[in-house]
Amino acid sequence: MNIQKNYSLKNRNTFGIDVKAQFFVDIAAEEDLQLILTDENFRHLPKLILGGGSNILLTDNFPGLVIKISIPGIEIVKEDKESVFIKAGAGEIWHSLVLHCVERNFGGIENLSLIPGTVGAAPMQNIGAYGQEIKNVFESLEGYYTENVGKKIFNKTECSFAYRDSIFKRELKNKFIITSVTLQLSKSPVLNLDYGTIREEIEKLSGGRRIDELSIKNVSDVICNIRRSKLPDPARIGNAGSFFKNPEVEEEKFAVLKKSFPEIPGYKLRNKKVKIHAAWLIEQCGWKGKRVGETGVHERHALVLVNYGNAKGSEILSLANSIRKSVEKKFGIRLEEEINVV
Ligand code: FAD
Ligand code: EPU
């Protein structure tokens, strides 16, 4: 195991924030994870678990041990007539797992194509996009408590999944390390085309074929195209996707807002609440495309904050706070961060 001291995390987070970890270790096997967690030199240090760094904002040097999880492996662990149960190591790249499944026509995660990051982080915020969330295909996950190094398997109920949320983002943040995730996928996929413009886009590309002749590969391709056209590539400009969650408000409050802002986009949820696109609220406050020093709001998507090169984490946080204040002032809605501030 190669434990590095005073390690720069600049290339380990998609915002490209240049801070240092006191110690850094890259873990590719469960045995090494057990070793490092029980090592007397590191046992009592604060820990930060890291995957691809695509959903974190680092605001300072990290005084402790950063554990990058790179555990590999994709295997079928169980099968029946309808389903296949795929277990993947936490260090696998999420999109590689999607492609692996799409190639074999195992349906369920094609709508989650091209989400950056690792398999291990995916349940952490119950990743979601284009009408699908990982919780809908989730079977179980395995991992270790950082404190006592006890192993545990979590079933779906125990994960407390919700919109961009789970027990791992709350009580167990940096206290439980996910080492593998098992998904239940369908051998006879049904295409999920109900979100936004997917149906329109897929019809354009279908070349006269009927929708029921199309495959999950077609869906994955269309979603990759949509995502590439909307969201900035972190390899070109530092960002972490949506900075805030889409807020939910009571139906009554939405009706009042609608009177003052007839264009406000919202969709009804089952719990008598309405979900509103935070990007629209932010754009209405005039932030879209705005630059503040080395930070800014992306010109194509108002929910994505960017680092133009040398921004500090604290500067991005300060921009986020100004945005939050102006949205609260104009709409009376308080935005909640989606990303993990460290
Ligand atoms: P990291 O950023 O490394 O970690 C995120 C959090 O998970 C941290 O708190 C970390 O401590 C914890 N963590 C990481 N690995 C583990 C582990 N093995 N065990 C326990 N805890 C762990 N998200 C969506 O849901 N939908 C989208 O459509 C979407 N689009 C995006 C587009 C762009 C351009 C970008 C940059 C990000 C986008 N995201 C999206 C956010 C991000 O891709 C996901 O949250 C992803 O799951 C993060 O994976 P990661 O490996 O990079 O996690
Ligand atoms: N919009 C604006 N201005 C903008 C961008 C969008 O007004 O600059 C409005 C438009 O009305 C548009 C609507 O917002 O129709 C929706 O935009 P989009 O489809 O991009 O979805 P989103 O609500 O902004 C959410 C997720 C994304 C996910 C997409 C697709 C959250 C916080 N974000 O974004 O996830 O990819 O839906 O399902 O839920 C992420 O979590 O990092 C992420 C990128």
Coordinates of C-alpha atoms and ligand atoms in Angstrom, one line a residue:
M1 CA 0.0 0.0 0.0
N2 CA 1.4 3.4 -1.0
I3 CA 0.4 6.0 1.6
Q4 CA 1.3 9.4 0.3
K5 CA 1.9 12.5 2.5
N6 CA 0.9 16.1 1.7
Y7 CA -0.9 14.9 -1.4
S8 CA -2.5 17.4 -3.9
L9 CA -6.2 16.6 -4.6
K10 CA -6.4 18.9 -7.6
N11 CA -6.7 16.1 -10.1
R12 CA -9.0 14.1 -7.7
N13 CA -12.0 16.4 -7.8
T14 CA -13.9 17.6 -10.9
F15 CA -14.1 21.2 -9.6
G16 CA -10.3 21.1 -9.8
I17 CA -9.7 22.7 -6.4
D18 CA -6.1 22.6 -5.3
V19 CA -6.0 21.5 -1.7
K20 CA -3.8 18.9 0.0
A21 CA -4.6 15.8 2.0
Q22 CA -2.4 15.1 5.0
F23 CA -2.4 11.4 3.9
F24 CA -3.8 9.8 0.8
V25 CA -4.2 6.1 -0.1
D26 CA -5.6 4.4 -3.1
I27 CA -7.4 1.1 -2.2
A28 CA -8.0 -1.6 -4.8
A29 CA -8.7 -4.6 -2.5
E30 CA -10.9 -5.2 0.5
E31 CA -7.9 -6.7 2.5
D32 CA -6.0 -3.4 2.1
L33 CA -9.0 -1.5 3.3
Q34 CA -9.2 -3.6 6.5
L35 CA -5.4 -3.1 7.0
I36 CA -5.5 0.7 6.7
L37 CA -8.6 1.0 8.9
T38 CA -7.0 -1.0 11.7
D39 CA -3.5 0.6 11.4
E40 CA -2.6 2.4 14.6
N41 CA -1.0 5.3 12.7
F42 CA -4.3 6.1 10.9
R43 CA -7.1 4.7 13.0
H44 CA -7.8 7.9 14.9
L45 CA -7.4 10.3 12.0
P46 CA -10.4 12.0 10.4
K47 CA -11.3 10.1 7.1
L48 CA -12.6 11.3 3.8
I49 CA -13.9 8.6 1.4
L50 CA -13.3 9.5 -2.3
G51 CA -14.5 8.1 -5.5
G52 CA -14.2 10.2 -8.7
G53 CA -14.5 13.4 -6.8
S54 CA -17.4 14.6 -9.0
N55 CA -19.8 15.5 -6.2
I56 CA -17.6 17.2 -3.7
L57 CA -16.5 20.8 -3.0
L58 CA -13.1 20.9 -1.1
T59 CA -12.9 24.1 0.9
D60 CA -9.6 23.5 2.7
N61 CA -6.6 21.1 3.2
F62 CA -7.8 17.8 4.6
P63 CA -6.2 17.1 8.0
G64 CA -6.5 13.3 8.0
L65 CA -6.6 10.3 5.6
V66 CA -8.3 10.4 2.2
I67 CA -9.2 6.9 1.1
K68 CA -9.8 6.7 -2.6
I69 CA -11.8 3.6 -3.4
S70 CA -10.7 1.7 -6.6
I71 CA -12.0 -1.8 -5.9
P72 CA -12.7 -3.4 -9.3
G73 CA -14.9 -6.2 -10.7
I74 CA -18.2 -6.8 -12.4
E75 CA -19.9 -10.2 -12.1
I76 CA -23.3 -11.8 -12.4
V77 CA -24.1 -13.3 -8.9
K78 CA -27.6 -14.6 -9.5
E79 CA -30.1 -15.0 -12.4
D80 CA -33.7 -16.0 -12.9
K81 CA -36.0 -16.0 -15.9
E82 CA -36.7 -12.2 -15.7
S83 CA -33.7 -10.7 -13.9
V84 CA -30.0 -10.7 -13.7
F85 CA -28.2 -9.6 -10.5
I86 CA -25.0 -7.7 -11.2
K87 CA -22.4 -7.1 -8.5
A88 CA -19.9 -4.3 -9.2
G89 CA -16.8 -3.2 -7.2
A90 CA -17.2 0.3 -5.7
G91 CA -14.2 1.5 -7.7
E92 CA -15.7 0.7 -11.1
I93 CA -16.5 3.8 -13.2
W94 CA -20.3 4.1 -13.2
H95 CA -20.7 4.7 -16.9
S96 CA -18.5 1.7 -17.7
L97 CA -20.9 -0.4 -15.7
V98 CA -23.8 1.2 -17.7
L99 CA -22.1 0.3 -21.0
H100 CA -21.4 -3.2 -19.8
C101 CA -25.1 -3.8 -19.0
V102 CA -26.3 -2.0 -22.2
E103 CA -24.1 -4.2 -24.4
R104 CA -25.7 -7.3 -22.8
N105 CA -29.2 -5.9 -23.0
F106 CA -29.6 -5.9 -19.2
G107 CA -32.1 -3.1 -18.7
G108 CA -32.6 -0.6 -15.9
I109 CA -29.6 1.8 -15.8
E110 CA -29.5 3.0 -19.4
N111 CA -31.2 6.3 -18.4
L112 CA -28.3 6.9 -16.0
S113 CA -25.8 6.9 -18.8
L114 CA -22.8 9.2 -18.6
I115 CA -23.2 10.2 -14.9
P116 CA -19.7 10.8 -13.8
G117 CA -18.1 9.0 -10.8
T118 CA -17.8 5.6 -9.3
V119 CA -20.2 2.7 -8.6
G120 CA -19.5 3.1 -4.8
A121 CA -20.7 6.7 -4.7
A122 CA -23.9 6.0 -6.7
P123 CA -26.1 4.8 -3.8
M124 CA -24.7 7.6 -1.6
Q125 CA -26.9 10.2 -3.2
N126 CA -29.2 7.8 -5.0
I127 CA -28.1 9.0 -8.4
G128 CA -30.8 9.9 -10.7
A129 CA -31.5 11.3 -14.2
Y130 CA -34.0 11.2 -17.0
G131 CA -36.8 9.5 -15.1
Q132 CA -34.7 6.8 -13.3
E133 CA -32.9 6.5 -9.9
I134 CA -30.6 3.8 -8.7
K135 CA -32.9 2.9 -5.9
N136 CA -35.4 1.4 -8.5
V137 CA -32.9 -1.3 -9.5
F138 CA -31.0 -1.6 -6.2
E139 CA -30.6 -5.0 -4.6
S140 CA -28.0 -4.6 -1.9
L141 CA -24.5 -3.2 -1.1
E142 CA -21.6 -4.2 1.0
G143 CA -19.0 -2.3 3.0
Y144 CA -17.2 -1.6 6.2
Y145 CA -17.7 0.8 9.1
T146 CA -14.6 3.0 9.4
E147 CA -14.7 2.9 13.3
N148 CA -14.8 -0.8 14.1
V149 CA -14.1 -2.2 10.6
G150 CA -17.3 -4.3 10.9
K151 CA -18.7 -5.6 7.6
K152 CA -22.3 -5.1 6.7
I153 CA -24.7 -5.8 3.9
F154 CA -27.4 -3.2 3.4
N155 CA -30.7 -4.0 1.8
K156 CA -32.8 -1.3 0.0
T157 CA -34.9 -0.4 3.0
E158 CA -31.9 0.1 5.3
C159 CA -30.4 2.6 2.8
S160 CA -33.3 5.1 3.3
F161 CA -33.1 6.2 -0.3
A162 CA -34.9 9.5 -1.2
Y163 CA -34.3 12.2 -3.9
R164 CA -30.5 12.7 -4.0
D165 CA -30.3 11.2 -0.5
S166 CA -29.6 8.1 1.6
I167 CA -28.3 7.1 5.0
F168 CA -24.8 7.3 3.6
K169 CA -25.2 11.0 2.9
R170 CA -26.4 11.6 6.4
E171 CA -25.7 9.5 9.6
L172 CA -23.1 7.4 7.9
K173 CA -21.2 10.0 5.9
N174 CA -17.5 9.1 6.0
K175 CA -18.4 6.4 8.6
F176 CA -19.2 3.5 6.2
I177 CA -17.2 2.6 3.1
I178 CA -19.2 1.0 0.3
T179 CA -17.1 -1.7 -1.3
S180 CA -19.6 -3.2 -3.8
V181 CA -23.1 -2.7 -5.1
T182 CA -25.5 -5.3 -6.5
L183 CA -28.3 -4.3 -8.9
Q184 CA -31.3 -6.2 -10.2
L185 CA -31.6 -5.7 -14.0
S186 CA -34.2 -6.9 -16.5
K187 CA -33.5 -9.4 -19.2
S188 CA -36.5 -8.0 -21.1
P189 CA -36.1 -4.3 -20.8
V190 CA -39.0 -1.9 -21.2
L191 CA -37.8 1.5 -22.5
N192 CA -38.3 4.4 -20.1
L193 CA -38.9 7.5 -22.4
D194 CA -41.2 9.7 -20.3
Y195 CA -38.8 12.3 -19.1
G196 CA -38.4 15.6 -21.0
T197 CA -37.5 15.4 -24.6
I198 CA -36.2 11.8 -24.7
R199 CA -39.1 10.5 -26.7
E200 CA -38.8 13.3 -29.2
E201 CA -35.1 12.9 -29.6
I202 CA -35.3 9.1 -30.0
E203 CA -38.1 9.5 -32.6
K204 CA -35.7 11.8 -34.6
L205 CA -33.0 9.2 -34.5
S206 CA -35.1 6.2 -35.1
G207 CA -35.0 6.5 -38.9
G208 CA -38.6 5.4 -39.4
R209 CA -38.4 2.4 -37.0
R210 CA -41.2 1.9 -34.5
I211 CA -40.3 2.8 -30.8
D212 CA -40.8 -0.8 -29.8
E213 CA -38.0 -1.9 -32.2
L214 CA -35.5 0.3 -30.4
S215 CA -33.1 -0.9 -27.8
I216 CA -31.7 0.3 -24.5
K217 CA -28.5 1.1 -26.5
N218 CA -30.6 3.7 -28.5
V219 CA -31.8 5.2 -25.2
S220 CA -28.3 5.3 -23.8
D221 CA -27.0 7.0 -26.9
V222 CA -29.8 9.6 -26.9
I223 CA -29.2 10.4 -23.3
C224 CA -25.5 10.7 -23.8
N225 CA -26.2 13.2 -26.6
I226 CA -28.6 15.3 -24.5
R227 CA -26.2 15.4 -21.6
R228 CA -23.2 16.4 -23.8
S229 CA -25.2 19.2 -25.2
K230 CA -26.4 20.6 -21.9
L231 CA -23.8 19.9 -19.2
P232 CA -20.2 21.1 -19.2
D233 CA -17.4 18.5 -19.4
P234 CA -15.4 18.6 -16.2
A235 CA -12.3 17.8 -18.2
R236 CA -12.7 21.2 -19.9
I237 CA -14.1 23.3 -17.1
G238 CA -14.2 22.5 -13.4
N239 CA -17.7 21.7 -12.1
A240 CA -19.6 19.1 -10.1
G241 CA -22.9 18.9 -12.0
S242 CA -26.0 20.4 -10.2
F243 CA -24.8 22.4 -7.2
F244 CA -28.2 22.6 -5.5
K245 CA -31.1 20.1 -5.3
N246 CA -34.4 21.0 -7.0
P247 CA -36.6 22.3 -4.2
E248 CA -40.0 21.0 -3.2
V249 CA -42.8 23.4 -2.1
E250 CA -46.3 22.9 -0.8
E251 CA -49.0 23.0 -3.6
E252 CA -50.5 26.2 -2.0
K253 CA -47.2 28.0 -2.1
F254 CA -46.7 26.9 -5.7
A255 CA -50.1 28.3 -6.6
V256 CA -49.2 31.7 -5.0
L257 CA -45.8 31.7 -6.9
K258 CA -47.6 30.9 -10.2
K259 CA -49.7 34.1 -9.8
S260 CA -46.6 36.3 -9.6
F261 CA -44.4 34.1 -12.0
P262 CA -46.8 32.4 -14.5
E263 CA -43.9 30.7 -16.3
I264 CA -42.5 29.0 -13.2
P265 CA -41.9 25.3 -14.1
G266 CA -43.0 22.7 -11.6
Y267 CA -44.3 19.2 -11.5
K268 CA -46.6 17.6 -8.9
L269 CA -45.3 15.0 -6.6
R270 CA -47.4 12.4 -4.8
N271 CA -46.9 14.0 -1.4
K272 CA -49.0 17.2 -2.2
K273 CA -45.8 19.0 -3.0
V274 CA -44.5 20.5 -6.2
K275 CA -40.9 20.1 -7.4
I276 CA -39.4 23.3 -9.0
H277 CA -36.3 23.4 -11.3
A278 CA -33.7 25.3 -9.3
A279 CA -32.0 26.2 -12.6
W280 CA -35.0 28.3 -13.6
L281 CA -35.1 30.1 -10.2
I282 CA -31.4 30.9 -10.5
E283 CA -31.7 32.1 -14.1
Q284 CA -34.6 34.4 -13.2
C285 CA -32.3 36.0 -10.6
G286 CA -29.9 36.9 -13.4
W287 CA -27.1 34.5 -12.5
K288 CA -26.9 32.4 -15.7
G289 CA -23.5 32.9 -17.4
K290 CA -22.3 35.4 -14.7
R291 CA -18.6 35.3 -13.8
V292 CA -17.4 36.3 -10.3
G293 CA -13.5 36.3 -10.3
E294 CA -12.4 32.7 -11.0
T295 CA -15.9 31.3 -10.3
G296 CA -19.1 31.5 -12.3
V297 CA -22.5 30.1 -13.3
H298 CA -22.4 28.1 -16.5
E299 CA -23.7 29.8 -19.6
R300 CA -25.8 26.7 -20.7
H301 CA -27.0 25.5 -17.3
A302 CA -27.8 27.8 -14.4
L303 CA -27.6 25.0 -11.8
V304 CA -23.9 24.3 -12.6
L305 CA -21.3 26.4 -10.8
V306 CA -17.9 26.4 -12.5
N307 CA -14.2 27.0 -11.7
Y308 CA -12.5 29.0 -14.5
G309 CA -9.1 27.8 -13.3
N310 CA -7.8 28.8 -10.0
A311 CA -10.8 29.3 -7.8
K312 CA -10.7 28.3 -4.2
G313 CA -13.5 26.1 -2.7
S314 CA -14.4 29.0 -0.4
E315 CA -14.9 31.3 -3.4
I316 CA -17.3 28.8 -5.0
L317 CA -19.1 28.5 -1.7
S318 CA -19.4 32.2 -1.4
L319 CA -20.9 32.4 -4.9
A320 CA -23.4 29.7 -4.0
N321 CA -24.4 31.6 -0.9
S322 CA -25.0 34.8 -2.9
I323 CA -27.2 32.8 -5.3
R324 CA -29.1 31.2 -2.4
K325 CA -29.7 34.6 -0.9
S326 CA -31.1 36.1 -4.1
V327 CA -33.3 33.1 -4.8
E328 CA -34.7 33.3 -1.3
K329 CA -35.3 37.0 -1.6
K330 CA -37.2 36.8 -4.9
F331 CA -39.1 33.5 -4.4
G332 CA -39.0 32.8 -0.7
I333 CA -37.4 29.4 -1.4
R334 CA -34.2 28.3 0.3
L335 CA -32.0 26.1 -1.9
E336 CA -30.2 23.1 -0.4
E337 CA -26.8 22.0 -1.6
E338 CA -26.7 18.7 -3.5
I339 CA -23.0 18.4 -3.5
N340 CA -20.9 17.4 -0.5
V341 CA -19.0 20.3 1.0
V342 CA -15.8 19.2 2.8
Ligands
FAD1 P1 -17.3 11.6 -5.0 O1 -17.5 12.9 -5.5 O2 -15.9 11.0 -4.9 O3 -18.0 11.4 -3.6 C1 -19.3 11.9 -3.4 C2 -19.7 11.6 -1.9 O4 -19.8 10.1 -1.8 C3 -18.6 12.0 -0.9 O5 -19.3 12.5 0.2 C4 -17.8 10.8 -0.6 O6 -17.3 10.8 0.7 C5 -18.9 9.7 -0.8 N1 -18.3 8.4 -1.3 C6 -17.7 8.2 -2.5 N2 -17.3 6.9 -2.6 C7 -17.8 6.3 -1.5 C8 -17.8 4.9 -1.1 N3 -17.2 3.9 -1.8 N4 -18.4 4.6 0.1 C9 -19.0 5.6 0.8 N5 -19.0 6.9 0.5 C10 -18.5 7.2 -0.7 N6 -25.5 13.1 -10.2 C11 -26.7 12.6 -10.4 O7 -27.4 12.0 -9.4 N7 -27.4 12.7 -11.6 C12 -26.8 13.4 -12.6 O8 -27.4 13.5 -13.7 C13 -25.5 13.9 -12.4 N8 -24.9 14.5 -13.4 C14 -23.6 15.1 -13.2 C15 -23.0 15.7 -14.3 C16 -21.7 16.3 -14.1 C17 -21.1 17.0 -15.3 C18 -21.0 16.1 -12.9 C19 -19.6 16.6 -12.7 C20 -21.6 15.4 -11.8 C21 -22.9 14.9 -12.0 N9 -23.6 14.3 -10.9 C22 -24.9 13.7 -11.1 C23 -23.0 14.1 -9.6 C24 -22.0 12.9 -9.5 O9 -21.7 12.4 -10.7 C25 -22.6 11.8 -8.7 O10 -23.0 12.2 -7.4 C26 -21.7 10.6 -8.5 O11 -22.3 9.5 -8.0 C27 -20.5 11.0 -7.7 O12 -19.5 9.9 -7.8 P2 -18.0 10.1 -7.4 O13 -17.4 8.7 -7.4 O14 -17.4 11.1 -8.2 O15 -18.2 10.5 -5.9
EPU2 N1 -33.7 25.3 -16.8 C1 -33.6 26.7 -16.8 N2 -32.4 27.3 -17.0 C2 -31.3 26.5 -17.2 C3 -31.4 25.1 -17.2 C4 -32.6 24.5 -17.0 O1 -34.6 27.4 -16.7 O2 -30.2 27.1 -17.4 C5 -35.1 24.7 -16.6 C6 -35.8 24.5 -17.9 O3 -37.2 24.7 -17.6 C7 -35.6 23.0 -18.1 C8 -35.6 22.5 -16.7 O4 -34.9 23.5 -15.9 O5 -36.6 22.4 -18.9 C9 -34.9 21.1 -16.4 O6 -33.5 21.1 -16.8 P1 -32.7 19.8 -16.8 O7 -33.5 18.8 -17.7 O8 -31.3 20.1 -17.2 O9 -32.9 19.2 -15.3 P2 -32.5 19.8 -13.9 O10 -33.8 19.8 -13.1 O11 -31.8 21.1 -14.0 C10 -32.0 17.5 -12.9 C11 -30.9 16.9 -12.1 C12 -29.7 16.5 -13.0 C13 -30.2 15.5 -14.0 C14 -31.3 16.1 -14.8 C15 -31.9 15.1 -15.8 C16 -31.1 17.7 -9.9 C17 -30.5 18.6 -8.8 N3 -30.5 17.7 -11.0 O12 -31.5 18.7 -13.4 O13 -28.7 15.9 -12.2 O14 -29.1 15.1 -14.9 O15 -32.4 16.6 -13.9 O16 -32.7 14.2 -15.1 O17 -32.0 17.0 -9.6 C18 -26.8 16.3 -10.8 O18 -27.4 15.8 -9.9 O19 -25.6 16.7 -10.7 C19 -27.4 16.4 -12.1 C20 -26.8 17.0 -13.2

